[in-house]
PDB file of C-alpha atoms and ligand atoms in Angstrom:
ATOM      1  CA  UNK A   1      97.332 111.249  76.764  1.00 54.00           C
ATOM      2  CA  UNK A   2      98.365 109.312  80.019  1.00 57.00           C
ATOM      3  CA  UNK A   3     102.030 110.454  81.024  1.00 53.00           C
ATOM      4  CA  UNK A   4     104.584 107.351  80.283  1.00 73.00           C
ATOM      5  CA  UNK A   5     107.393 108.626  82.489  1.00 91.00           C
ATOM      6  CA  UNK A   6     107.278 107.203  86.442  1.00 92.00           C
ATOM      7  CA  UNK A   7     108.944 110.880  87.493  1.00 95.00           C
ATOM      8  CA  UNK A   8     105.813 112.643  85.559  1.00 95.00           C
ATOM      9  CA  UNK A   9     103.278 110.207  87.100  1.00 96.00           C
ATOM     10  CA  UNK A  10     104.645 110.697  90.570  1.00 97.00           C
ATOM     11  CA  UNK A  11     104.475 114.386  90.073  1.00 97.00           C
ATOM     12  CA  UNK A  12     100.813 115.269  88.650  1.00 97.00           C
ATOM     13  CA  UNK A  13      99.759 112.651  91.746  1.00 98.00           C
ATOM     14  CA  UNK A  14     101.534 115.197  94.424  1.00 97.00           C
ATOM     15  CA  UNK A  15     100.179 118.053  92.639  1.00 97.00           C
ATOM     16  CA  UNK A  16      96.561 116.076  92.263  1.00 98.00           C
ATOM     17  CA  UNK A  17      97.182 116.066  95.907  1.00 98.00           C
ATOM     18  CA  UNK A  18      97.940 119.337  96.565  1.00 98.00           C
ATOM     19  CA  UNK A  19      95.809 121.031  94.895  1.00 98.00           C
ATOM     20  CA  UNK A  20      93.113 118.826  96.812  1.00 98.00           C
ATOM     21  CA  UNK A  21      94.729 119.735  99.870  1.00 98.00           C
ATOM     22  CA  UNK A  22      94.018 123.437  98.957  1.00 97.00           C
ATOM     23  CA  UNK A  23      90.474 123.296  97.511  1.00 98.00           C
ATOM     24  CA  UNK A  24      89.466 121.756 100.949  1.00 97.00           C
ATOM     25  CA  UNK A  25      91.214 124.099 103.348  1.00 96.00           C
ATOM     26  CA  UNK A  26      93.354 120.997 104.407  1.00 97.00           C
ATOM     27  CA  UNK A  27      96.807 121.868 105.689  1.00 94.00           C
ATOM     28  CA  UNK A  28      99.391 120.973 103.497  1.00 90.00           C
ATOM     29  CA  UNK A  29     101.334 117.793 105.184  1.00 94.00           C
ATOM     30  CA  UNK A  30      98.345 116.752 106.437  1.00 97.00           C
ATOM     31  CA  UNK A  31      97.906 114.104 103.486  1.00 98.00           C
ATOM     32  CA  UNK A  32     100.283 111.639 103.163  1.00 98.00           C
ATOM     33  CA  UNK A  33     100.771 109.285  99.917  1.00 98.00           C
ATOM     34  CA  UNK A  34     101.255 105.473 100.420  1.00 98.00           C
ATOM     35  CA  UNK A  35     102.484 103.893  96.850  1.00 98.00           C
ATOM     36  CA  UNK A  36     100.447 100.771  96.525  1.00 98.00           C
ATOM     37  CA  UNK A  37     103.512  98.616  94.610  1.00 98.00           C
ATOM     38  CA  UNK A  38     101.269  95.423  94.397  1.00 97.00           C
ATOM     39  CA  UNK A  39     102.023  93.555  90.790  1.00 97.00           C
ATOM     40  CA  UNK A  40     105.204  96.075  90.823  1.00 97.00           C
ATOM     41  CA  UNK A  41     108.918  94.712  90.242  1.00 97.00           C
ATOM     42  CA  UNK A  42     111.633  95.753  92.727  1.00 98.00           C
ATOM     43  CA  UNK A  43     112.863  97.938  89.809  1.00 98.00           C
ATOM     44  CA  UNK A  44     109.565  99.843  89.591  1.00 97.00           C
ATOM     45  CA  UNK A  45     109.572 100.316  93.579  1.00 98.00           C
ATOM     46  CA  UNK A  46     113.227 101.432  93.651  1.00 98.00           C
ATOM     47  CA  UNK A  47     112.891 103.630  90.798  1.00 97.00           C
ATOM     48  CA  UNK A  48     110.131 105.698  92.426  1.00 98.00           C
ATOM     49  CA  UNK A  49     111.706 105.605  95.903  1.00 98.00           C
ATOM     50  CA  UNK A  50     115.096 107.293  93.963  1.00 97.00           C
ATOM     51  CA  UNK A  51     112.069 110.197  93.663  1.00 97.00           C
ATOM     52  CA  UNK A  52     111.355 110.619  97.039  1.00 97.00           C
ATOM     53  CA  UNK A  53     108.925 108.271  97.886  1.00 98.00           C
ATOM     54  CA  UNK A  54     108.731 106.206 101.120  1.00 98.00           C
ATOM     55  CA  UNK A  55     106.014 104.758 102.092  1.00 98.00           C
ATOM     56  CA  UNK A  56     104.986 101.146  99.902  1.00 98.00           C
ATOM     57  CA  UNK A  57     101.685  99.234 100.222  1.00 98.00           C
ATOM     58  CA  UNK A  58     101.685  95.763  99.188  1.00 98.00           C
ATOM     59  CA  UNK A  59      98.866  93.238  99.028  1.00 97.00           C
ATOM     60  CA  UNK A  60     100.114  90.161  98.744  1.00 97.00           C
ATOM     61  CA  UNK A  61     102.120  88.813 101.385  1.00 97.00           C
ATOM     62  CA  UNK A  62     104.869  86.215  99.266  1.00 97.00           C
ATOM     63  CA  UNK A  63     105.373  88.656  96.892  1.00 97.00           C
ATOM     64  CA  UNK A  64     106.003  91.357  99.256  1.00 98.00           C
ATOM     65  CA  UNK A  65     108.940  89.734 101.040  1.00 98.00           C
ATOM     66  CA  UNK A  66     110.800  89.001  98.190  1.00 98.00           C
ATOM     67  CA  UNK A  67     110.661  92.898  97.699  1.00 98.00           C
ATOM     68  CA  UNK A  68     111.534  93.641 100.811  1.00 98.00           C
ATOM     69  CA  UNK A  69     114.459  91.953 101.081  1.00 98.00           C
ATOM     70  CA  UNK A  70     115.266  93.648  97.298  1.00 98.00           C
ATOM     71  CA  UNK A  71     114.883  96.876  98.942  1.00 98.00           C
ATOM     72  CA  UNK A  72     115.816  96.697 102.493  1.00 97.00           C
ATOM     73  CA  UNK A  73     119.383  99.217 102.000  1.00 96.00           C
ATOM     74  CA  UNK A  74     116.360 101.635 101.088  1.00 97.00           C
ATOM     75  CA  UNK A  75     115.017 102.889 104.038  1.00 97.00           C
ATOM     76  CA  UNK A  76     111.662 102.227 102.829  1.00 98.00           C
ATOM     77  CA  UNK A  77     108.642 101.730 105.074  1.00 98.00           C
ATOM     78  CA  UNK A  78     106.228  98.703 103.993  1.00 98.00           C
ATOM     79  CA  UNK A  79     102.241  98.929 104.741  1.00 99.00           C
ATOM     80  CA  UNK A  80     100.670  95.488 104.340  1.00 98.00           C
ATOM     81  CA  UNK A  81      97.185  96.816 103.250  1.00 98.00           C
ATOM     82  CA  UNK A  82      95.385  93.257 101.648  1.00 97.00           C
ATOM     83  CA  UNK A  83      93.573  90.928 103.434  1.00 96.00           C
ATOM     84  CA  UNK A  84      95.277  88.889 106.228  1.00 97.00           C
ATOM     85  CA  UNK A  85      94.812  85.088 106.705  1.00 95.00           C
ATOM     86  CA  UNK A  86      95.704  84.276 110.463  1.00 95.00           C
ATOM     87  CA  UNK A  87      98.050  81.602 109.535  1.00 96.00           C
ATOM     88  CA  UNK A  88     100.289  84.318 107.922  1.00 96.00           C
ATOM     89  CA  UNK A  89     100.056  87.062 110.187  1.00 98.00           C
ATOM     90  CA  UNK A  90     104.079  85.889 111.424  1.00 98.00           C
ATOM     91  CA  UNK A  91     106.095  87.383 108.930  1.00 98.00           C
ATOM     92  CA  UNK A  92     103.471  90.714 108.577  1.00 98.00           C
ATOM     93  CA  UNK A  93     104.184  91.135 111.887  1.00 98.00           C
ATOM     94  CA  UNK A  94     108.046  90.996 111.570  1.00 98.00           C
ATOM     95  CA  UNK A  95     108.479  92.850 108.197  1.00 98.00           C
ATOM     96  CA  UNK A  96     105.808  95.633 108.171  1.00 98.00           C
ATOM     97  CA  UNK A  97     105.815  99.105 109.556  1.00 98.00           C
ATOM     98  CA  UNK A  98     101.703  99.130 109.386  1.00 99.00           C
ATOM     99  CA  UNK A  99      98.839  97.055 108.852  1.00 98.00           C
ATOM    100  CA  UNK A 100      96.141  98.629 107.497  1.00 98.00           C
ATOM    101  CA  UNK A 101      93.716  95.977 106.978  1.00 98.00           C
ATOM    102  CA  UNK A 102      92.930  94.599 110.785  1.00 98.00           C
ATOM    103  CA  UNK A 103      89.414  93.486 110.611  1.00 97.00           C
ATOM    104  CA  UNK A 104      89.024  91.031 113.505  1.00 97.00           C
ATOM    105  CA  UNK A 105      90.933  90.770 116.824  1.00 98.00           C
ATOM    106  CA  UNK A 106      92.132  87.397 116.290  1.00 98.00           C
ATOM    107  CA  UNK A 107      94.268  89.069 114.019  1.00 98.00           C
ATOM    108  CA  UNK A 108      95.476  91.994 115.775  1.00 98.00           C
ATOM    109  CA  UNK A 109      96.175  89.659 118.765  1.00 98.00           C
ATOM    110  CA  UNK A 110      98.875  87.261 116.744  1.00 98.00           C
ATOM    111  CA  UNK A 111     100.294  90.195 115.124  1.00 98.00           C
ATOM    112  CA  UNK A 112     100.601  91.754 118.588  1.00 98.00           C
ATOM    113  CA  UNK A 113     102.081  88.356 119.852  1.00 98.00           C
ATOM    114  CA  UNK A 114     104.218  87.844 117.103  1.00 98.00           C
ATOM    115  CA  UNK A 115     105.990  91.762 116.696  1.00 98.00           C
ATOM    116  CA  UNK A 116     109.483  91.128 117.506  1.00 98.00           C
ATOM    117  CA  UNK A 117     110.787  92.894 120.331  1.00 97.00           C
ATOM    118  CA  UNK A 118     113.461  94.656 118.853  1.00 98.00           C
ATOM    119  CA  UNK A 119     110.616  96.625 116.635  1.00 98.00           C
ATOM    120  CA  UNK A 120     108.342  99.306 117.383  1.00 98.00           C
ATOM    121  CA  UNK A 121     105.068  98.755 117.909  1.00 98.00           C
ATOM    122  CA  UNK A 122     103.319  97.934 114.768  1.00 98.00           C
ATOM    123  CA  UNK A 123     100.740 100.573 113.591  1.00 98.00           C
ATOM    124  CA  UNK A 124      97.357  99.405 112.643  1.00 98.00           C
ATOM    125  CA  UNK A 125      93.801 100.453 111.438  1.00 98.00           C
ATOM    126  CA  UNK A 126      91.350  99.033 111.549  1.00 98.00           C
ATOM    127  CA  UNK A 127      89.589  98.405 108.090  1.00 98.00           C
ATOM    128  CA  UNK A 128      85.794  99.069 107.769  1.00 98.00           C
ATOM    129  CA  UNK A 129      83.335  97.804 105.788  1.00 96.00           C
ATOM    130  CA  UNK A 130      81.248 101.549 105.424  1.00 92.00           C
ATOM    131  CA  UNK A 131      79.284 100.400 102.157  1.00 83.00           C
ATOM    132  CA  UNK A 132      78.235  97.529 104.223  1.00 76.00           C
ATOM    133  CA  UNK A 133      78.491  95.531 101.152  1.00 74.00           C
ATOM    134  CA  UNK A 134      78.420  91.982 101.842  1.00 72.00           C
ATOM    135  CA  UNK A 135      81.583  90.425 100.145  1.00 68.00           C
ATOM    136  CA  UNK A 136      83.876  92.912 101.502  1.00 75.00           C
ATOM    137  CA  UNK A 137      86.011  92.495 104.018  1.00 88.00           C
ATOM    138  CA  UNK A 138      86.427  94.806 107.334  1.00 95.00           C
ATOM    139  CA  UNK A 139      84.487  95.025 110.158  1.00 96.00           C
ATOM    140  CA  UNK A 140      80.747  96.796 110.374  1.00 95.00           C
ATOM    141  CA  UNK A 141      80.388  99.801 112.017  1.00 95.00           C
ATOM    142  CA  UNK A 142      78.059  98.461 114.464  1.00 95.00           C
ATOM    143  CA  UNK A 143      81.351  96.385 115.693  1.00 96.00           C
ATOM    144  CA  UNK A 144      83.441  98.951 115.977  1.00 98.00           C
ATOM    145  CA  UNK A 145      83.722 100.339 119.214  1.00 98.00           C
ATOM    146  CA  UNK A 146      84.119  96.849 120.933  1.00 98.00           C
ATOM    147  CA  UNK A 147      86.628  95.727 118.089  1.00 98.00           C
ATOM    148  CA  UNK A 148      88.707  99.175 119.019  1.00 98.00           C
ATOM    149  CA  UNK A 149      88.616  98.969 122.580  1.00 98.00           C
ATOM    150  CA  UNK A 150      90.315  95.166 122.759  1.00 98.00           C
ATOM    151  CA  UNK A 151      93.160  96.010 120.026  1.00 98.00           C
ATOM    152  CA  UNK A 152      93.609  99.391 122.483  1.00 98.00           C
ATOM    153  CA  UNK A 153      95.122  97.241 124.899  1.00 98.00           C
ATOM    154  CA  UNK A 154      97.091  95.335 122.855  1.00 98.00           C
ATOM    155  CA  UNK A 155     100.841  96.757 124.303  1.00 98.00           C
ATOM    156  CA  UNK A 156     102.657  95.899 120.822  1.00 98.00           C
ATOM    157  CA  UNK A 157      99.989  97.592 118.955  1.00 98.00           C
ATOM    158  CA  UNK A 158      99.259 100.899 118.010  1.00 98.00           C
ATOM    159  CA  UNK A 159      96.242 101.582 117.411  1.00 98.00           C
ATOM    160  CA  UNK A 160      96.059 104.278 114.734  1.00 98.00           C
ATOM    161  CA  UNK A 161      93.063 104.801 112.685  1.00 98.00           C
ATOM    162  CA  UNK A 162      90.617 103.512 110.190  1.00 98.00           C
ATOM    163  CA  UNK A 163      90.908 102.273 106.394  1.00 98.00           C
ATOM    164  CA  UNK A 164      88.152 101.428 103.426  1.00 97.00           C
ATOM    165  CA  UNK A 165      87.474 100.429 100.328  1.00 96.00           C
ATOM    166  CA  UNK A 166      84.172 102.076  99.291  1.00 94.00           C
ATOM    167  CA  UNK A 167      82.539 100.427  96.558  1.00 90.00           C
ATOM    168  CA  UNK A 168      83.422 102.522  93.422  1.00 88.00           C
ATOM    169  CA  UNK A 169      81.317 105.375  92.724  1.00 90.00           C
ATOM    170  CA  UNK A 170      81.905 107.389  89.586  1.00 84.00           C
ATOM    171  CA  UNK A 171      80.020 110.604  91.049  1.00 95.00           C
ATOM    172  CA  UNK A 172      81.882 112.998  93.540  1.00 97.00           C
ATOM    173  CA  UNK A 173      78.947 113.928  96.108  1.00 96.00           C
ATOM    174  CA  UNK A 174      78.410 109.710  96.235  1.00 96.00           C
ATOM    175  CA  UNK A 175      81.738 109.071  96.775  1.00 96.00           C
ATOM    176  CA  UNK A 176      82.440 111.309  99.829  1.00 97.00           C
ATOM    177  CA  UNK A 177      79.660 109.521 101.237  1.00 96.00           C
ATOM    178  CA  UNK A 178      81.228 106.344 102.618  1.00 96.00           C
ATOM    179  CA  UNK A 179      84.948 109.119 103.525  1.00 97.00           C
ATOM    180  CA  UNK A 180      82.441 111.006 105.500  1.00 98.00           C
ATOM    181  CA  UNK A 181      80.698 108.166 107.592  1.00 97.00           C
ATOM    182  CA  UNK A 182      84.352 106.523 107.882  1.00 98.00           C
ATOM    183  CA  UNK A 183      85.913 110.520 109.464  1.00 98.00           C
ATOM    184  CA  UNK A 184      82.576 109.962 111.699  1.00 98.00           C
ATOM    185  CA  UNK A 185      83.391 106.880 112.855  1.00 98.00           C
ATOM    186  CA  UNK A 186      86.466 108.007 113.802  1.00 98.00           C
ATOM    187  CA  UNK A 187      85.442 111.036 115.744  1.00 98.00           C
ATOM    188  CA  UNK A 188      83.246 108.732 117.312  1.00 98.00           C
ATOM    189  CA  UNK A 189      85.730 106.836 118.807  1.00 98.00           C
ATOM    190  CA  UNK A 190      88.227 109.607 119.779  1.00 98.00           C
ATOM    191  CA  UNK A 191      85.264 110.817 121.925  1.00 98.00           C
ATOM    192  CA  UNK A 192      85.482 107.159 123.761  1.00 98.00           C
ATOM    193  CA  UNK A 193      88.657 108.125 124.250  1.00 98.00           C
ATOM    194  CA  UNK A 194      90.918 106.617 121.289  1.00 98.00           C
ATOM    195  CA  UNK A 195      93.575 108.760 119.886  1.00 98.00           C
ATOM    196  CA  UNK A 196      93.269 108.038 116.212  1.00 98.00           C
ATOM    197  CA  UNK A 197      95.088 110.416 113.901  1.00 98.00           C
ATOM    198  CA  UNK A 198      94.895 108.336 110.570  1.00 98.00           C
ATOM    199  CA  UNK A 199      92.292 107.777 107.614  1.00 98.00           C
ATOM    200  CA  UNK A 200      93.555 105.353 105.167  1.00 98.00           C
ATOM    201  CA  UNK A 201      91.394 106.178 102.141  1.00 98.00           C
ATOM    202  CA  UNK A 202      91.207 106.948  98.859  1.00 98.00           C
ATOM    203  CA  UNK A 203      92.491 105.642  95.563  1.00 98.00           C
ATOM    204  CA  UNK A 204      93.436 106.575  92.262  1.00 97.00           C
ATOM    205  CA  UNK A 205      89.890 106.896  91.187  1.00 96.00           C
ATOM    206  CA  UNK A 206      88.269 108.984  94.294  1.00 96.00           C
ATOM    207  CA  UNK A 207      91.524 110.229  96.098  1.00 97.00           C
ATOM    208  CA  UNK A 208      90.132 114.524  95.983  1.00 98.00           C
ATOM    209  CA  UNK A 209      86.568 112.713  97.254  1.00 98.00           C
ATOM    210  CA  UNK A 210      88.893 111.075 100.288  1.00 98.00           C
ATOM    211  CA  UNK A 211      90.553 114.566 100.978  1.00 98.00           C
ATOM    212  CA  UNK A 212      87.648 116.317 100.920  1.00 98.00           C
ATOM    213  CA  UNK A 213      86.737 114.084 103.519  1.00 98.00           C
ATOM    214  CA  UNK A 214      89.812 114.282 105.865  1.00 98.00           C
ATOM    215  CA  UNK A 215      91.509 111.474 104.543  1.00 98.00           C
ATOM    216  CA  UNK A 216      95.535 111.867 106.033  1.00 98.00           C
ATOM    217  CA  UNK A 217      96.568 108.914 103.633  1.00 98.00           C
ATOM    218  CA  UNK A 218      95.909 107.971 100.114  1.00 98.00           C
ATOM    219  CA  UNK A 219      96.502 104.614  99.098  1.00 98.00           C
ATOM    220  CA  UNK A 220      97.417 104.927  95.054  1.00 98.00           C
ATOM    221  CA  UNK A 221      99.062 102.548  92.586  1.00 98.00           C
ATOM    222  CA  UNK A 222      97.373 102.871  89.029  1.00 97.00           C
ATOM    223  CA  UNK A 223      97.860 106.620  88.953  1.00 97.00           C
ATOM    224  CA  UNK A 224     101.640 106.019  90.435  1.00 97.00           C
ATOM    225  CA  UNK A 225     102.566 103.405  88.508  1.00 96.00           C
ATOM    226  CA  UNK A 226     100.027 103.054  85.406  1.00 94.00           C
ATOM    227  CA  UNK A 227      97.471 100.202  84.986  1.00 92.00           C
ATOM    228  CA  UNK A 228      97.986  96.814  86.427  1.00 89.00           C
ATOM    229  CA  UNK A 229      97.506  93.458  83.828  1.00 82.00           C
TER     230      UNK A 229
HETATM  231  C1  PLP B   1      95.081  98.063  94.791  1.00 92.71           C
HETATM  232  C2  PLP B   1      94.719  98.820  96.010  1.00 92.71           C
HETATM  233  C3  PLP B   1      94.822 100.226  96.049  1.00 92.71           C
HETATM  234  C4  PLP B   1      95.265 101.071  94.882  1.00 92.71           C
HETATM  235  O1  PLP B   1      94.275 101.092  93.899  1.00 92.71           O
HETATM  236  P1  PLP B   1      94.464 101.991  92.569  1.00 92.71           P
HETATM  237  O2  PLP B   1      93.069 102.115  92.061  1.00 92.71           O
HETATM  238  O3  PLP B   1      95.354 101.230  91.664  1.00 92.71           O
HETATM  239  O4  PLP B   1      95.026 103.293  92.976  1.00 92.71           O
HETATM  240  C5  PLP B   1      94.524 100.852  97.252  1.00 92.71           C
HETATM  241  N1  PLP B   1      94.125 100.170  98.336  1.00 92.71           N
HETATM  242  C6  PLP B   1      94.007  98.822  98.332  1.00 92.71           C
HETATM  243  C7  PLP B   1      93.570  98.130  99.566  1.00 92.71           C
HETATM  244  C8  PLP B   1      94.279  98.115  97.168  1.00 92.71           C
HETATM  245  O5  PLP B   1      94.143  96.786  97.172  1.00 92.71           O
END
């Protein structure tokens, strides 16, 4: 039987996690969980922050602010993780901590020109399309390196890793497949001489395949928060 409670959800996905983290020799903070509160009420999001949890991933820009601005006595950090249209990239770049779902550098270059300069520089990765399906978004791999070495000069930027959404695989060894040539990529570009510490992937339904992998953060909402309408 599914757990009802939020508090039992939250825990059997940090113990899901940490007993991942184990199996694959990975150290222990070396996997961080990002709460993906899209369709969630400000309720919802505050009752799992009162938890512990920090770090929000929200899909939907409109519907995202108006949680924000809920939450903002919260100290919680926002990822914008869904796909970005460049006439909205304004108000990502004022109200998020991360973008995880840069796939072009039109769009890294507005959010670069656009980051207030009170803020930090925004973190970003960029999001790859490994299954090379055609629908998805994110650039190929083929475009990578170019694509990396433009947002690297970007001075409001910082460029942090790579993110994907694998097309859904029910078997284990298939879904590491896509984690594995996504870690690869990113070697690959640490070697150019990048200094990417973060793989966004994995979620609710192939987060051990993502650790297994070297994911460093998980991107889950249906195991967090139950099953969306
Ligand atoms: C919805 C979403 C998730 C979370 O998916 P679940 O299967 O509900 O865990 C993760 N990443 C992205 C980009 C999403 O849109």
């Amino acid at each position: 039987m599914a757990p009802q409670q939020p508090a039992d959800r939250y825990q059997l996905v940090i113990d899901q996690i940490h007993a991942a983290v184990m199996r694959y020799q990975r150290s222990i903070d070396s996997v961080a969980l990002l709460a993906v509160s899209k369709t969630r009420s400000a309720d919802e999001i505050a009752e799992m922050a009162a938890l512990g949890q920090k770090k929000f991933g929200e899909n939907y820009l409109q519907e995202a602010l108006e949680k924000i601005t809920a939450l903002q006595d919260k100290g919680l950090e926002w990822h914008f993780i869904g796909p970005i249209q460049s006439n909205k990239t304004k108000p990502i770049a004022e109200n998020f901590a991360w973008v995880h779902s840069v796939d072009r550098f039109k769009i890294a270059q507005r959010l670069n020109d656009q980051r207030p300069a009170d803020l930090p520089p925004v973190n970003i990765c960029i999001q790859v399309n490994v299954s090379g399906e055609e629908s998805k978004s994110g650039c190929t791999l083929a475009e990578l390196s170019e694509l990396a070495a433009k947002i690297a000069t970007l001075p409001n930027i910082r460029l942090r890793g790579l993110m994907a959404i694998p097309q859904s695989a029910s078997n284990f060894d298939e879904q590491r497949k896509p984690f594995a040539l996504l870690h690869e990529a990113m070697v690959t570009l640490n070697n150019e001489g990048h200094n990417l510490d973060t793989l966004s992937m994995g979620m609710s339904g192939d987060l051990d395949a993502a650790i297994a992998e070297g994911a460093t953060m998980v991107r889950i909402g249906t195991a967090l928060f139950g099953a969306r309408n």
